[in-house]
Coordinates of C-alpha atoms in Angstrom, one line a residue:
Chain A
M1 CA 106.0 -98.6 139.4
T2 CA 103.5 -98.3 136.3
E3 CA 105.8 -96.6 133.6
V4 CA 106.1 -98.4 130.4
T5 CA 109.4 -100.6 130.4
E6 CA 110.9 -100.2 126.9
T7 CA 112.5 -103.4 125.5
A8 CA 116.0 -103.4 124.6
G9 CA 115.9 -103.9 120.7
T10 CA 114.4 -101.7 118.1
A11 CA 112.1 -104.1 116.9
A12 CA 108.1 -104.1 117.9
P13 CA 107.6 -106.0 121.1
V14 CA 106.2 -109.5 120.8
I15 CA 103.8 -109.2 123.5
A16 CA 102.4 -105.7 124.6
A17 CA 100.3 -104.9 127.6
R18 CA 98.8 -101.4 128.0
G19 CA 96.8 -100.7 131.1
L20 CA 95.5 -104.3 131.5
D21 CA 92.8 -104.9 134.0
L22 CA 91.1 -107.9 134.8
T23 CA 88.3 -108.2 137.7
F24 CA 86.5 -111.5 138.4
Q25 CA 83.2 -111.3 139.8
T26 CA 82.8 -113.8 142.6
N27 CA 80.3 -114.2 145.3
D28 CA 82.3 -112.4 147.6
G29 CA 82.5 -109.4 145.5
P30 CA 84.8 -108.2 142.5
V31 CA 88.4 -109.4 142.9
H32 CA 91.1 -107.6 141.1
A33 CA 93.3 -110.1 139.6
L34 CA 95.1 -107.5 137.3
K35 CA 95.1 -103.8 137.6
G36 CA 96.8 -101.4 135.1
V37 CA 99.5 -103.9 134.0
D38 CA 101.8 -102.0 131.3
L39 CA 104.6 -104.6 130.0
D40 CA 106.3 -105.0 126.7
I41 CA 108.3 -108.2 126.0
G42 CA 110.6 -108.1 123.1
K43 CA 111.7 -111.1 120.8
G44 CA 113.8 -113.4 122.4
D45 CA 113.4 -112.3 125.9
F46 CA 113.2 -114.7 128.8
V47 CA 110.6 -112.8 131.4
S48 CA 110.1 -114.3 134.5
F49 CA 107.0 -113.3 136.5
I50 CA 107.5 -113.6 140.4
G51 CA 105.3 -112.8 143.2
P52 CA 103.2 -114.3 146.0
S53 CA 100.1 -116.2 145.4
G54 CA 97.1 -114.0 144.0
C55 CA 99.7 -111.4 142.5
G56 CA 98.1 -112.2 138.9
K57 CA 101.2 -113.6 137.3
T58 CA 99.4 -116.8 136.2
T59 CA 96.5 -114.7 135.5
F60 CA 98.7 -112.4 133.2
L61 CA 99.9 -115.5 131.5
R62 CA 96.6 -116.8 130.8
C63 CA 95.7 -113.6 129.3
I64 CA 98.4 -113.7 127.0
A65 CA 97.1 -117.2 126.0
A66 CA 93.6 -116.1 125.5
L67 CA 92.6 -118.5 128.5
E68 CA 91.3 -115.3 130.5
T69 CA 89.7 -112.2 128.7
P70 CA 90.9 -109.0 130.5
T71 CA 88.2 -106.6 131.4
G72 CA 90.2 -103.4 130.4
G73 CA 93.3 -102.1 128.7
T74 CA 94.8 -103.7 125.6
L75 CA 96.8 -106.7 125.0
T76 CA 98.6 -107.7 121.7
V77 CA 100.5 -111.0 121.0
N78 CA 102.7 -110.7 117.7
G79 CA 100.6 -107.6 117.0
M80 CA 97.2 -109.6 117.1
T81 CA 94.8 -109.9 119.8
P82 CA 95.6 -113.0 122.1
D83 CA 92.6 -115.0 120.5
E84 CA 94.0 -114.2 117.0
A85 CA 97.6 -115.1 118.0
R86 CA 96.1 -118.4 119.5
R87 CA 94.6 -119.7 116.2
A88 CA 97.9 -118.4 114.5
R89 CA 99.6 -120.9 116.9
A90 CA 101.8 -118.1 118.2
Y91 CA 102.6 -119.8 121.7
G92 CA 103.1 -123.3 123.4
Y93 CA 102.0 -123.5 126.9
V94 CA 103.4 -125.5 129.6
F95 CA 101.3 -126.2 132.7
Q96 CA 102.6 -126.6 136.3
A97 CA 101.9 -130.5 135.9
A98 CA 102.8 -132.5 133.0
G99 CA 99.2 -133.4 132.1
L100 CA 100.3 -136.0 129.8
Y101 CA 97.6 -138.4 128.4
P102 CA 97.7 -141.6 130.5
W103 CA 96.6 -143.5 127.3
R104 CA 99.1 -142.1 124.7
T105 CA 102.8 -142.8 124.6
I106 CA 105.2 -139.8 125.0
A107 CA 105.3 -139.7 121.1
G108 CA 101.6 -139.7 121.1
N109 CA 101.0 -137.2 123.5
I110 CA 103.6 -134.8 121.3
K111 CA 101.5 -135.7 118.4
L112 CA 98.3 -134.6 120.0
P113 CA 98.6 -130.8 119.0
L114 CA 100.0 -131.9 115.8
E115 CA 97.0 -134.0 114.9
I116 CA 94.7 -131.2 116.0
M117 CA 96.6 -128.5 114.2
G118 CA 96.6 -130.8 111.0
F119 CA 100.0 -131.8 110.3
S120 CA 100.8 -134.7 107.8
R121 CA 101.8 -138.0 109.3
A122 CA 105.2 -137.9 108.1
E123 CA 105.7 -134.4 109.4
R124 CA 104.4 -135.4 112.8
E125 CA 106.9 -138.3 113.1
E126 CA 109.9 -136.0 112.0
R127 CA 108.6 -133.3 114.5
V128 CA 108.3 -135.7 117.2
K129 CA 111.8 -136.9 116.8
K130 CA 113.2 -133.4 116.7
V131 CA 111.5 -132.2 119.8
L132 CA 112.3 -135.6 121.7
E133 CA 116.1 -134.7 120.8
L134 CA 115.8 -131.1 121.9
V135 CA 114.5 -132.1 125.6
D136 CA 116.9 -135.2 125.6
L137 CA 114.1 -137.7 125.4
E138 CA 115.3 -139.9 122.5
G139 CA 114.5 -143.3 122.6
F140 CA 111.5 -142.6 125.1
G141 CA 109.0 -141.9 122.4
G142 CA 107.4 -145.4 122.9
K143 CA 106.9 -145.3 126.7
F144 CA 103.7 -144.5 128.7
P145 CA 103.9 -141.4 130.9
W146 CA 103.9 -143.6 134.0
Q147 CA 107.1 -145.1 133.1
L148 CA 108.7 -141.9 133.2
S149 CA 109.8 -139.8 136.4
G150 CA 108.3 -136.5 137.0
G151 CA 111.2 -134.6 135.6
M152 CA 111.2 -136.5 132.5
Q153 CA 107.2 -135.9 132.1
Q154 CA 107.8 -132.4 132.4
R155 CA 110.3 -132.5 129.7
A156 CA 107.9 -134.4 127.6
S157 CA 105.2 -131.5 128.1
I158 CA 107.8 -128.9 127.1
A159 CA 108.5 -131.1 124.0
R160 CA 104.7 -131.1 123.3
A161 CA 104.7 -127.4 123.6
L162 CA 107.6 -126.7 121.1
S163 CA 106.4 -129.4 118.7
F164 CA 104.5 -127.1 116.6
D165 CA 107.3 -124.3 116.2
A166 CA 105.7 -121.6 117.9
D167 CA 107.9 -118.6 118.8
I168 CA 106.5 -118.1 122.3
L169 CA 106.8 -120.3 124.9
L170 CA 104.5 -119.6 128.3
M171 CA 105.4 -121.5 131.2
D172 CA 103.3 -121.5 134.4
E173 CA 105.6 -122.8 137.2
P174 CA 106.7 -125.6 134.9
F175 CA 109.2 -127.0 137.6
G176 CA 106.9 -126.0 140.7
A177 CA 106.2 -129.6 141.7
L178 CA 109.6 -131.0 141.2
D179 CA 112.5 -131.3 143.9
E180 CA 115.3 -129.1 144.2
I181 CA 118.1 -131.5 142.1
V182 CA 115.8 -132.1 139.1
R183 CA 114.7 -128.5 139.0
D184 CA 118.3 -127.3 138.8
H185 CA 119.0 -129.9 136.0
L186 CA 115.9 -128.7 134.0
N187 CA 116.6 -124.9 134.5
E188 CA 120.0 -125.5 132.8
E189 CA 118.5 -127.8 130.3
L190 CA 115.7 -124.8 129.5
L191 CA 118.7 -122.1 129.3
K192 CA 120.3 -124.3 127.0
L193 CA 117.1 -124.8 124.8
W194 CA 116.2 -121.1 124.8
S195 CA 119.8 -120.4 123.4
R196 CA 119.5 -122.9 120.7
T197 CA 115.7 -121.9 119.8
G198 CA 115.9 -118.2 120.4
K199 CA 112.3 -118.4 121.5
T200 CA 110.7 -115.7 123.6
I201 CA 109.8 -117.3 126.8
G202 CA 107.4 -116.0 129.6
F203 CA 108.0 -118.0 132.9
V204 CA 105.9 -117.8 136.1
T205 CA 107.8 -119.0 139.2
H206 CA 107.6 -118.8 143.1
S207 CA 111.3 -119.0 143.4
I208 CA 113.6 -116.1 143.3
P209 CA 116.8 -118.2 142.4
E210 CA 115.1 -119.7 139.5
A211 CA 113.7 -116.3 138.5
V212 CA 117.2 -114.8 138.5
Y213 CA 119.1 -117.7 137.2
L214 CA 116.8 -118.0 134.1
S215 CA 115.7 -114.6 133.1
T216 CA 116.9 -111.7 130.9
R217 CA 114.3 -109.6 132.8
I218 CA 112.3 -110.3 136.0
V219 CA 108.9 -109.0 136.7
V220 CA 108.1 -108.5 140.5
M221 CA 104.4 -108.5 141.1
S222 CA 102.4 -108.0 144.0
P223 CA 98.5 -109.0 145.0
R224 CA 95.3 -107.0 145.9
P225 CA 95.1 -105.7 143.3
G226 CA 97.5 -107.8 141.1
R227 CA 100.1 -105.2 139.5
I228 CA 103.8 -105.0 138.5
T229 CA 106.0 -103.3 141.4
D230 CA 109.2 -103.7 139.5
V231 CA 110.9 -104.9 136.2
I232 CA 114.6 -106.1 136.8
E233 CA 116.9 -106.0 133.7
S234 CA 119.4 -108.7 134.4
P235 CA 122.9 -107.8 133.8
L236 CA 124.0 -111.7 133.9
P237 CA 125.4 -113.0 130.5
R238 CA 123.4 -115.4 128.4
E239 CA 125.7 -117.9 128.9
R240 CA 125.1 -119.0 132.5
P241 CA 126.6 -122.1 134.4
L242 CA 124.8 -123.3 137.4
D243 CA 127.6 -121.9 139.8
I244 CA 126.6 -118.3 138.4
R245 CA 124.1 -118.5 141.3
D246 CA 127.2 -117.8 143.9
T247 CA 128.4 -114.7 142.1
P248 CA 127.9 -111.4 143.7
E249 CA 126.2 -109.9 140.7
F250 CA 123.7 -113.0 141.0
L251 CA 123.3 -112.3 144.7
E252 CA 122.7 -108.5 144.1
I253 CA 120.0 -109.1 141.5
A254 CA 118.4 -111.7 143.9
H255 CA 118.4 -109.1 146.8
R256 CA 116.5 -106.7 144.7
V257 CA 114.0 -109.2 143.7
R258 CA 113.3 -109.6 147.3
E259 CA 113.2 -106.0 148.1
G260 CA 110.7 -105.8 145.5
L261 CA 108.7 -108.4 146.8
R262 CA 108.6 -107.0 150.3
A263 CA 107.8 -103.7 149.0
G264 CA 104.9 -105.1 147.2
H265 CA 103.7 -106.7 150.7
A266 CA 104.2 -103.4 152.7
Y267 CA 101.7 -101.8 150.3
D268 CA 98.8 -103.3 151.7
Chain B
M1 CA 97.2 -169.7 145.0
R2 CA 97.1 -168.4 148.6
Q3 CA 93.5 -167.0 148.3
V4 CA 92.1 -170.5 147.6
F5 CA 92.2 -171.6 151.1
P6 CA 89.8 -168.9 152.3
V7 CA 87.7 -168.8 149.6
V8 CA 87.0 -172.7 150.1
V9 CA 86.6 -172.3 154.1
V10 CA 83.9 -169.6 153.3
V11 CA 82.2 -171.6 150.6
A12 CA 82.2 -174.8 153.0
V13 CA 80.7 -172.7 155.8
I14 CA 77.9 -171.3 153.8
V15 CA 77.0 -175.0 152.3
A16 CA 77.4 -176.2 155.9
L17 CA 74.9 -173.6 157.2
W18 CA 72.6 -174.2 154.2
Y19 CA 72.4 -178.3 155.1
L20 CA 71.8 -177.1 158.7
A21 CA 69.2 -174.6 157.8
C22 CA 67.6 -177.6 155.5
V23 CA 66.8 -179.8 158.7
P24 CA 64.3 -177.3 160.7
M25 CA 62.8 -176.0 157.3
N26 CA 61.8 -179.3 156.1
I27 CA 61.1 -181.1 159.4
H28 CA 57.3 -180.5 159.5
T29 CA 56.8 -182.6 156.2
A30 CA 59.4 -185.1 157.0
L31 CA 57.8 -186.0 160.2
T32 CA 54.4 -186.1 158.7
D33 CA 55.7 -188.4 155.8
A34 CA 57.5 -190.6 158.3
E35 CA 54.3 -191.0 160.6
R36 CA 52.4 -192.1 157.4
A37 CA 54.9 -194.5 156.8
G38 CA 54.4 -196.1 160.4
V39 CA 57.8 -194.7 162.0
A40 CA 57.3 -193.7 165.5
V41 CA 57.9 -189.8 165.9
T42 CA 57.7 -187.4 168.8
P43 CA 55.1 -186.0 169.3
E44 CA 52.7 -187.7 167.3
G45 CA 49.9 -186.1 165.1
A46 CA 50.6 -183.5 162.6
A47 CA 47.8 -180.9 164.0
V48 CA 50.0 -181.4 167.5
R49 CA 53.2 -180.4 165.5
R50 CA 51.8 -177.6 163.5
D51 CA 52.4 -175.0 166.0
M52 CA 55.5 -176.3 167.4
S53 CA 58.8 -174.5 166.8
A54 CA 60.7 -176.4 163.7
I55 CA 64.0 -176.5 165.9
G56 CA 62.7 -178.2 168.9
L57 CA 61.0 -180.8 166.6
A58 CA 64.3 -181.2 164.8
L59 CA 66.0 -181.7 168.1
A60 CA 63.4 -184.2 169.3
N61 CA 63.6 -186.5 166.0
P62 CA 67.2 -186.8 165.0
G63 CA 66.2 -190.1 163.0
Q64 CA 64.4 -188.0 160.6
W65 CA 66.9 -185.7 159.7
G66 CA 68.3 -187.6 156.7
D67 CA 64.5 -187.4 155.1
T68 CA 64.6 -183.4 155.3
L69 CA 67.5 -183.5 152.6
A70 CA 65.8 -185.8 150.2
Q71 CA 62.2 -184.6 149.8
D72 CA 60.6 -184.0 146.4
K73 CA 59.1 -180.7 147.2
P74 CA 61.0 -179.5 150.2
R75 CA 60.7 -175.9 151.5
L76 CA 64.2 -175.3 151.0
P77 CA 66.0 -177.8 149.0
A78 CA 69.4 -179.3 150.0
P79 CA 72.6 -178.1 147.9
H80 CA 73.1 -181.3 146.5
Q81 CA 69.5 -181.5 145.4
V82 CA 70.1 -178.2 143.5
V83 CA 73.3 -179.4 142.0
A84 CA 71.8 -182.7 140.8
E85 CA 68.8 -180.5 139.0
L86 CA 71.2 -178.4 137.5
W87 CA 73.5 -181.1 136.3
D88 CA 70.3 -183.0 135.1
T89 CA 68.7 -180.0 133.0
T90 CA 72.0 -178.7 131.6
V91 CA 74.3 -181.6 130.6
E92 CA 71.6 -184.5 130.6
K93 CA 69.0 -182.7 128.6
K94 CA 69.2 -182.1 125.0
V95 CA 69.5 -178.4 124.4
T96 CA 66.5 -178.3 122.2
S97 CA 64.3 -180.0 125.3
K98 CA 61.9 -177.3 127.0
R99 CA 63.3 -178.8 130.3
S100 CA 66.9 -177.7 129.2
L101 CA 68.3 -174.6 131.2
I102 CA 70.6 -174.1 128.5
Y103 CA 67.7 -173.6 126.2
H104 CA 65.8 -171.5 128.7
G105 CA 69.2 -169.8 129.5
W106 CA 69.9 -169.0 126.0
V107 CA 66.2 -167.4 125.5
T108 CA 66.9 -165.1 128.5
L109 CA 70.5 -164.4 127.4
S110 CA 69.5 -163.3 123.9
A111 CA 67.0 -161.0 125.4
T112 CA 69.8 -159.7 128.1
L113 CA 72.3 -159.1 125.4
L114 CA 70.1 -157.2 123.2
G115 CA 68.8 -155.2 125.7
F116 CA 72.4 -154.3 127.0
A117 CA 73.2 -153.3 123.6
I118 CA 70.3 -151.0 123.3
G119 CA 71.0 -149.8 127.2
T120 CA 74.5 -149.1 126.5
V121 CA 74.0 -147.2 123.0
A122 CA 71.3 -145.1 124.8
G123 CA 73.3 -144.5 127.9
I124 CA 76.3 -143.1 126.0
V125 CA 74.1 -140.9 123.8
L126 CA 72.4 -139.5 126.8
A127 CA 75.6 -139.0 128.3
V128 CA 77.0 -137.2 125.4
G129 CA 74.2 -134.8 125.2
I130 CA 74.1 -134.3 128.9
V131 CA 77.7 -133.1 129.0
H132 CA 77.5 -131.1 125.9
S133 CA 74.0 -129.3 126.6
R134 CA 73.2 -127.7 129.6
A135 CA 69.6 -127.7 129.0
M136 CA 69.8 -131.8 128.4
D137 CA 71.7 -131.7 131.7
M138 CA 68.9 -129.9 133.8
S139 CA 66.0 -131.9 131.8
V140 CA 67.3 -135.4 131.1
M141 CA 69.0 -136.4 134.1
P142 CA 65.9 -136.0 136.7
W143 CA 63.8 -138.1 134.4
A144 CA 66.7 -140.7 134.1
I145 CA 66.8 -141.0 138.1
A146 CA 62.9 -140.9 138.2
S147 CA 62.6 -143.7 135.8
Q148 CA 64.7 -145.8 138.1
T149 CA 62.5 -145.1 141.2
I150 CA 59.5 -146.9 139.4
P151 CA 59.4 -150.6 140.1
I152 CA 60.4 -152.6 137.2
L153 CA 57.6 -155.0 138.3
A154 CA 55.0 -152.7 137.8
I155 CA 55.9 -151.2 134.3
A156 CA 57.0 -154.6 132.8
P157 CA 53.8 -155.7 132.1
M158 CA 52.7 -152.4 130.8
I159 CA 55.5 -152.5 128.2
I160 CA 54.6 -155.8 127.3
V161 CA 51.0 -155.1 126.9
V162 CA 51.9 -151.7 125.0
L163 CA 54.0 -153.3 122.5
N164 CA 52.0 -156.5 122.1
S165 CA 48.9 -154.2 121.1
V166 CA 51.2 -152.8 118.1
G167 CA 52.2 -156.2 117.2
V168 CA 55.6 -156.3 118.7
Q169 CA 56.4 -159.7 120.8
G170 CA 58.8 -162.1 121.7
L171 CA 62.5 -160.9 122.1
V172 CA 62.1 -157.2 121.7
P173 CA 59.9 -156.4 124.7
K174 CA 61.9 -158.1 126.9
A175 CA 65.0 -156.5 125.7
I176 CA 63.3 -153.0 126.1
I177 CA 62.6 -153.7 129.7
S178 CA 66.3 -154.9 130.1
A179 CA 67.5 -151.8 128.4
Y180 CA 65.3 -149.7 130.7
L181 CA 67.5 -151.1 133.8
S182 CA 70.9 -151.0 131.9
F183 CA 70.9 -147.6 130.5
F184 CA 71.1 -145.6 133.9
P185 CA 74.3 -147.1 135.1
V186 CA 75.9 -146.3 131.8
V187 CA 74.5 -142.7 131.7
V188 CA 75.7 -141.8 135.4
G189 CA 79.1 -143.6 134.9
M190 CA 79.7 -142.0 131.4
V191 CA 78.7 -138.3 132.6
K192 CA 81.3 -138.8 135.3
G193 CA 83.8 -140.0 132.9
L194 CA 83.4 -137.7 130.1
R195 CA 84.0 -134.9 132.8
S196 CA 86.5 -136.7 134.5
P197 CA 89.5 -134.5 132.8
D198 CA 90.8 -131.8 135.2
A199 CA 90.4 -128.0 134.0
M200 CA 94.2 -128.0 132.9
Q201 CA 93.4 -130.7 130.3
F202 CA 90.7 -128.7 128.8
D203 CA 92.8 -125.4 129.0
L204 CA 95.6 -127.4 127.2
L205 CA 93.2 -128.3 124.4
R206 CA 92.0 -124.8 124.1
T207 CA 95.6 -123.4 123.6
Y208 CA 95.6 -125.6 120.4
S209 CA 92.3 -123.9 119.5
A210 CA 90.9 -127.4 119.5
S211 CA 87.0 -127.8 118.6
R212 CA 84.6 -129.4 120.8
G213 CA 84.4 -132.4 118.5
E214 CA 88.4 -132.8 119.1
T215 CA 88.2 -132.2 122.8
F216 CA 85.6 -135.1 122.5
W217 CA 87.2 -137.8 120.6
K218 CA 90.8 -136.9 121.8
L219 CA 90.2 -136.1 125.6
R220 CA 86.7 -136.8 126.9
L221 CA 86.0 -140.2 125.4
P222 CA 89.5 -141.8 126.2
A223 CA 89.1 -140.5 129.6
S224 CA 85.9 -142.0 130.0
V225 CA 86.7 -145.5 129.3
P226 CA 87.5 -146.7 132.7
Y227 CA 84.3 -145.4 134.0
L228 CA 82.5 -147.0 131.0
F229 CA 83.7 -150.4 132.2
A230 CA 82.6 -150.1 135.6
S231 CA 79.1 -149.0 134.4
L232 CA 79.0 -151.9 132.0
K233 CA 79.6 -154.4 134.7
V234 CA 76.6 -153.0 136.5
G235 CA 74.7 -152.6 133.3
I236 CA 75.0 -156.4 132.2
A237 CA 73.8 -157.6 135.6
A238 CA 70.8 -155.2 135.7
S239 CA 70.2 -156.3 132.1
L240 CA 69.7 -160.0 133.1
V241 CA 67.3 -159.1 135.9
G242 CA 65.2 -156.9 133.4
A243 CA 65.1 -159.7 130.9
I244 CA 64.0 -162.1 133.4
V245 CA 61.5 -159.7 134.9
G246 CA 60.2 -159.2 131.5
E247 CA 59.6 -163.0 130.9
L248 CA 57.1 -163.2 134.1
P249 CA 54.1 -161.3 132.5
T250 CA 54.2 -163.1 129.2
G251 CA 52.5 -166.2 130.5
A252 CA 56.2 -167.8 131.3
V253 CA 56.5 -169.7 128.4
R254 CA 60.4 -169.7 127.7
G255 CA 63.4 -168.3 129.6
L256 CA 64.7 -168.4 133.0
G257 CA 62.0 -166.3 134.2
A258 CA 59.5 -168.9 133.0
R259 CA 61.4 -171.6 135.0
L260 CA 60.9 -169.5 138.3
L261 CA 57.5 -168.8 137.4
T262 CA 56.2 -172.5 136.6
G263 CA 58.4 -173.6 139.6
S264 CA 56.5 -171.4 142.0
Y265 CA 53.1 -172.5 140.2
Y266 CA 53.6 -176.0 140.9
G267 CA 55.7 -175.8 144.3
Q268 CA 58.9 -177.2 142.5
T269 CA 61.3 -175.5 145.0
I270 CA 64.3 -177.5 143.7
Q271 CA 63.4 -176.2 140.0
I272 CA 63.2 -172.4 141.3
W273 CA 66.5 -172.9 143.1
S274 CA 68.1 -174.2 140.1
A275 CA 66.7 -171.6 137.9
L276 CA 67.9 -169.1 140.4
F277 CA 71.6 -170.4 140.4
A278 CA 71.7 -170.5 137.0
T279 CA 70.8 -166.9 136.6
A280 CA 73.3 -166.2 139.1
I281 CA 76.1 -168.3 137.3
L282 CA 75.1 -166.5 134.0
A283 CA 75.3 -163.2 135.6
A284 CA 79.0 -164.0 136.9
I285 CA 79.9 -165.2 133.5
L286 CA 78.7 -162.0 131.9
V287 CA 80.4 -159.8 134.0
A288 CA 83.4 -161.7 134.0
L289 CA 83.3 -161.4 130.2
I290 CA 83.0 -157.7 130.7
A291 CA 85.9 -157.5 133.4
G292 CA 88.3 -159.4 130.6
M293 CA 87.2 -157.0 128.0
E294 CA 88.2 -154.1 130.5
R295 CA 91.6 -155.6 131.2
A296 CA 92.3 -156.1 127.6
T297 CA 91.2 -152.5 126.7
L298 CA 93.0 -150.7 129.3
R299 CA 95.9 -152.8 128.8
R300 CA 95.9 -151.7 125.0
M301 CA 95.4 -148.0 125.9
G302 CA 98.5 -148.3 128.5
L303 CA 96.4 -147.8 131.5
G304 CA 96.5 -151.1 132.8
R305 CA 99.7 -151.8 134.9

């Protein structure tokens, strides 16, 4: 499926990709990580990217973040090139591992981007306080990362990505390394955070329930070459309790995602 | 406290073996001395005994065992002789005396510390360059490795002579030899440490559009601190060796190296061994000091548990 998916809103898309290609030159010959990717992400969307390993979902996220440079097509973030958007602090990025500096306290870790971006000392303190509340870690600012559980560390890394008030949050399998119970809890928290802040979220995941539960749109991708095979608009309401996962609507979307993943595999 | 017992046992075994080794090592001299004093020994005549095995002689003359542990110039001094000499030359002698090990130790220590400081700074600077410049990585590293394959005993006199010819003598040449040995572990450790953060950590800083300088100060440098301390422990011991080797070709006037050299000129084995032990004790103290600094620093950084 290669046609351009229009956003629900009338405003210009926050992220727009047209015919995006990315080919890595490796010793075993070129690898087509992305081929002909067209996608618009509107303001306030929660878009999940799902697909098997090597389908380019992480690569696409890294292109948006200007961590990879596409070899063809166009990609704009807030109407700018990804590089310009990064310098304009358009996004916060959450990696699979929390990646907190062990030599900094939780507050110190959250201050890291603020120091680099030149916020004043007073403003840094204020923002740390604000984002710690946002991720439910009040009172943990003075702790070192090793004193926190894995789930709390990942929350701290989300707080770090939120601290400089970027409109876009890019998350690369942020809960992939956590156990199911913690992951459910953090999914719920993330939805709350999203509805409170109105951020645009790009979310890479391996998990079908996670993708369906969180997203307003689910982008199904398939490998060799990495491409989009289906884009599913979720009819689920924005308010989502955890037990929505047992409703027929939820199961139907999950089924469609699974079909999409299977179709992608049948391709090669 | 549970570790004390095994440590004491190991030390006791080493000391016992040492005493045991003294008997055959010194038996030839002991028998010769005893024969001169008119004591009957088996077999008689130094010429006969010369080619006989030391252990056999020792077993044949159990009466002379005591003498093997109390000679003036034994082949192998007994532990108590070394301890007595150490006590005599540290506590009993004035610090300003030429026979005081404290005096000689300080001479060596000052060169060691200056060399260690030079070596550490040079090592860190080189490592920073190597990590940030591919050209330096390719050019400096092979030279650094090559520099360590040259025997220090061969290059030390040349450094002394060359520097002396331009009027530099005393502390500085020794410190340079000491720095020559100590910069290398620092380079290797720091390069590894500065490169230790994983790709994700560097990507994270890129998403903040951090400069190279910010990446260095906020990520690379703090991440390298545990590696630096591991290198410093090796480096300080190497510095001490360098300073002692640097004392040997100067004519051996002052310093622990001088004590070793004069001891060997005059066959003063007890003096040699006590200088060796003084060196080992000094090295242990220096390494322990670095370890203490390491613990304090890592705890302050939140890295010590």
